[in-house]
CSV table of N, CA and C in Angstrom, one decimal:
chain,number,residue,atom,x,y,z
A,1,PRO,N,6.7,124.2,24.8
A,1,PRO,CA,6.0,123.4,23.9
A,1,PRO,C,6.8,122.3,23.2
A,2,GLY,N,8.1,122.7,22.8
A,2,GLY,CA,9.0,121.8,22.2
A,2,GLY,C,9.4,120.6,23.1
A,3,ARG,N,9.6,121.0,24.3
A,3,ARG,CA,10.1,120.0,25.3
A,3,ARG,C,9.0,118.9,25.5
A,4,THR,N,7.8,119.3,25.7
A,4,THR,CA,6.7,118.3,25.9
A,4,THR,C,6.5,117.4,24.7
A,5,GLY,N,6.5,117.9,23.5
A,5,GLY,CA,6.3,117.1,22.4
A,5,GLY,C,7.5,116.1,22.2
A,6,GLY,N,8.7,116.5,22.5
A,6,GLY,CA,9.8,115.6,22.4
A,6,GLY,C,9.8,114.5,23.4
A,7,ALA,N,9.4,114.9,24.6
A,7,ALA,CA,9.3,113.9,25.7
A,7,ALA,C,8.2,112.9,25.4
A,8,MET,N,7.1,113.4,24.9
A,8,MET,CA,6.0,112.5,24.6
A,8,MET,C,6.4,111.5,23.4
A,9,ALA,N,7.1,112.0,22.5
A,9,ALA,CA,7.6,111.2,21.4
A,9,ALA,C,8.5,110.1,21.9
A,10,VAL,N,9.4,110.5,22.8
A,10,VAL,CA,10.4,109.5,23.3
A,10,VAL,C,9.6,108.5,24.2
A,11,GLU,N,8.7,108.9,25.0
A,11,GLU,CA,8.0,108.0,25.8
A,11,GLU,C,7.2,107.0,24.9
A,12,THR,N,6.6,107.5,23.8
A,12,THR,CA,5.8,106.7,22.9
A,12,THR,C,6.7,105.6,22.3
A,13,SER,N,7.9,106.1,21.8
A,13,SER,CA,8.8,105.1,21.2
A,13,SER,C,9.3,104.1,22.2
A,14,LEU,N,9.5,104.5,23.5
A,14,LEU,CA,9.9,103.5,24.5
A,14,LEU,C,8.8,102.5,24.8
A,15,GLU,N,7.6,102.9,24.8
A,15,GLU,CA,6.5,102.0,25.0
A,15,GLU,C,6.4,100.9,23.9
A,16,THR,N,6.7,101.3,22.7
A,16,THR,CA,6.6,100.4,21.6
A,16,THR,C,7.9,99.5,21.5
A,17,SER,N,9.0,100.0,21.9
A,17,SER,CA,10.3,99.3,21.8
A,17,SER,C,10.5,98.4,23.0
A,18,GLY,N,10.0,98.8,24.2
A,18,GLY,CA,10.2,98.1,25.4
A,18,GLY,C,11.6,98.2,26.0
A,19,SER,N,12.4,99.1,25.4
A,19,SER,CA,13.8,99.3,25.9
A,19,SER,C,13.9,99.9,27.2
A,20,LEU,N,14.8,99.5,28.0
A,20,LEU,CA,15.1,100.1,29.3
A,20,LEU,C,16.1,101.2,29.3
A,21,THR,N,16.8,101.4,28.1
A,21,THR,CA,17.7,102.4,28.0
A,21,THR,C,17.4,103.2,26.7
A,22,ILE,N,17.9,104.5,26.7
A,22,ILE,CA,17.7,105.4,25.6
A,22,ILE,C,19.1,105.9,25.2
A,23,ASN,N,19.2,106.4,24.0
A,23,ASN,CA,20.5,107.0,23.6
A,23,ASN,C,20.5,108.5,24.0
A,24,PHE,N,21.6,109.2,23.6
A,24,PHE,CA,21.8,110.5,24.0
A,24,PHE,C,20.8,111.5,23.4
A,25,ARG,N,20.5,111.3,22.1
A,25,ARG,CA,19.5,112.1,21.4
A,25,ARG,C,18.1,112.0,22.1
A,26,GLU,N,17.8,110.8,22.4
A,26,GLU,CA,16.5,110.6,23.1
A,26,GLU,C,16.5,111.2,24.5
A,27,ALA,N,17.6,111.2,25.2
A,27,ALA,CA,17.7,111.8,26.5
A,27,ALA,C,17.6,113.3,26.4
A,28,LEU,N,18.2,113.9,25.4
A,28,LEU,CA,18.0,115.3,25.1
A,28,LEU,C,16.6,115.7,25.0
A,29,ALA,N,15.8,114.9,24.2
A,29,ALA,CA,14.4,115.2,24.0
A,29,ALA,C,13.6,115.1,25.3
A,30,LEU,N,14.0,114.0,26.1
A,30,LEU,CA,13.2,113.8,27.3
A,30,LEU,C,13.5,114.8,28.4
A,31,THR,N,14.8,115.3,28.5
A,31,THR,CA,15.1,116.2,29.5
A,31,THR,C,14.9,117.7,29.1
A,32,GLY,N,15.0,118.0,27.8
A,32,GLY,CA,14.9,119.4,27.4
A,32,GLY,C,16.2,120.1,27.6
A,33,LEU,N,17.2,119.5,28.0
A,33,LEU,CA,18.5,120.1,28.2
A,33,LEU,C,19.2,120.3,26.9
A,34,SER,N,20.2,121.3,26.9
A,34,SER,CA,21.0,121.4,25.7
A,34,SER,C,22.0,120.3,25.7
A,35,ARG,N,22.6,120.1,24.5
A,35,ARG,CA,23.6,119.1,24.3
A,35,ARG,C,24.8,119.3,25.2
A,36,ASN,N,25.3,120.5,25.3
A,36,ASN,CA,26.4,120.8,26.1
A,36,ASN,C,26.2,120.5,27.6
A,37,THR,N,25.0,121.0,28.0
A,37,THR,CA,24.6,120.8,29.4
A,37,THR,C,24.6,119.3,29.8
A,38,LEU,N,23.9,118.5,29.0
A,38,LEU,CA,23.8,117.1,29.2
A,38,LEU,C,25.2,116.4,29.2
A,39,TYR,N,26.0,116.8,28.3
A,39,TYR,CA,27.4,116.2,28.2
A,39,TYR,C,28.1,116.6,29.5
A,40,ARG,N,28.0,117.8,30.0
A,40,ARG,CA,28.7,118.3,31.2
A,40,ARG,C,28.2,117.5,32.4
A,41,LEU,N,26.9,117.3,32.5
A,41,LEU,CA,26.4,116.6,33.6
A,41,LEU,C,26.8,115.1,33.6
A,42,VAL,N,26.8,114.5,32.5
A,42,VAL,CA,27.3,113.1,32.4
A,42,VAL,C,28.7,113.0,32.8
A,43,ALA,N,29.6,113.9,32.2
A,43,ALA,CA,31.0,113.9,32.5
A,43,ALA,C,31.3,114.1,34.0
A,44,ALA,N,30.4,114.8,34.7
A,44,ALA,CA,30.6,115.1,36.1
A,44,ALA,C,29.8,114.0,37.0
A,45,ASN,N,29.3,113.0,36.3
A,45,ASN,CA,28.6,111.9,37.0
A,45,ASN,C,27.4,112.4,37.8
A,46,LYS,N,26.7,113.4,37.2
A,46,LYS,CA,25.5,114.0,37.9
A,46,LYS,C,24.2,113.4,37.4
A,47,VAL,N,24.3,112.5,36.4
A,47,VAL,CA,23.0,111.9,35.8
A,47,VAL,C,23.0,110.5,36.2
A,48,PRO,N,22.1,110.1,37.1
A,48,PRO,CA,22.0,108.7,37.5
A,48,PRO,C,21.5,107.8,36.3
A,49,GLY,N,22.1,106.7,36.2
A,49,GLY,CA,21.7,105.8,35.1
A,49,GLY,C,22.4,106.0,33.8
A,50,ALA,N,23.3,107.0,33.7
A,50,ALA,CA,24.1,107.3,32.5
A,50,ALA,C,25.3,106.3,32.5
A,51,GLN,N,25.4,105.6,31.3
A,51,GLN,CA,26.5,104.7,31.2
A,51,GLN,C,27.3,105.0,29.9
A,52,LYS,N,28.6,105.0,30.0
A,52,LYS,CA,29.4,105.2,28.8
A,52,LYS,C,29.9,103.9,28.3
A,53,TYR,N,29.7,103.7,27.0
A,53,TYR,CA,30.1,102.4,26.3
A,53,TYR,C,31.0,102.8,25.1
A,54,GLY,N,32.3,102.9,25.4
A,54,GLY,CA,33.2,103.4,24.3
A,54,GLY,C,32.8,104.9,24.0
A,55,GLY,N,32.4,105.2,22.8
A,55,GLY,CA,32.0,106.5,22.4
A,55,GLY,C,30.5,106.8,22.5
A,56,TRP,N,29.8,105.8,23.1
A,56,TRP,CA,28.3,105.9,23.2
A,56,TRP,C,27.9,106.2,24.6
A,57,ILE,N,26.8,106.9,24.8
A,57,ILE,CA,26.2,107.1,26.2
A,57,ILE,C,24.8,106.6,26.1
A,58,ARG,N,24.5,105.7,27.1
A,58,ARG,CA,23.1,105.2,27.2
A,58,ARG,C,22.6,105.7,28.5
A,59,PHE,N,21.3,105.8,28.6
A,59,PHE,CA,20.6,106.3,29.9
A,59,PHE,C,19.5,105.3,30.3
A,60,HIS,N,19.5,104.9,31.5
A,60,HIS,CA,18.5,104.0,32.0
A,60,HIS,C,17.2,104.9,32.2
A,61,VAL,N,16.2,104.5,31.6
A,61,VAL,CA,15.0,105.3,31.5
A,61,VAL,C,14.4,105.6,32.9
A,62,GLY,N,14.2,104.6,33.7
A,62,GLY,CA,13.6,104.7,35.0
A,62,GLY,C,14.4,105.7,35.9
A,63,LYS,N,15.7,105.5,35.9
A,63,LYS,CA,16.6,106.4,36.7
A,63,LYS,C,16.6,107.8,36.2
A,64,LEU,N,16.5,108.0,34.9
A,64,LEU,CA,16.5,109.3,34.3
A,64,LEU,C,15.1,110.0,34.7
A,65,HIS,N,14.0,109.3,34.6
A,65,HIS,CA,12.7,109.8,35.0
A,65,HIS,C,12.8,110.2,36.5
A,66,ALA,N,13.3,109.4,37.3
A,66,ALA,CA,13.4,109.7,38.8
A,66,ALA,C,14.2,110.9,39.0
A,67,TRP,N,15.3,111.0,38.3
A,67,TRP,CA,16.2,112.2,38.5
A,67,TRP,C,15.4,113.5,38.0
A,68,LEU,N,14.7,113.4,36.9
A,68,LEU,CA,14.0,114.5,36.4
A,68,LEU,C,12.9,115.0,37.4
A,69,GLU,N,12.3,114.0,38.1
A,69,GLU,CA,11.2,114.3,39.0
A,69,GLU,C,11.8,114.7,40.4
A,70,GLY,N,13.1,114.7,40.5
A,70,GLY,CA,13.7,115.1,41.8
A,70,GLY,C,13.8,114.1,42.9
A,71,LYS,N,13.5,112.8,42.5
A,71,LYS,CA,13.5,111.8,43.5
A,71,LYS,C,14.9,111.2,43.7
A,72,GLU,N,15.8,111.5,42.8
A,72,GLU,CA,17.2,111.0,43.0
A,72,GLU,C,18.1,112.2,42.6
A,73,ALA,N,19.0,112.5,43.5
A,73,ALA,CA,19.9,113.6,43.2
A,73,ALA,C,21.2,113.2,42.6
């Protein structure tokens, strides 16, 4: 239940903002992954569309959705 609500909230905020990227906190809500798991996957370059900018990580929404749906490994 918590995962669905978080993902819906992120999708709603994306629709209103029109942004193509989301931050780490939003990616956590969308994926339902733990913070440590998402950090490990990003560090191992396993998350398509994840970009590091200094101390920040941004995620391309379309690529993240495709990865979650199993369309992109």
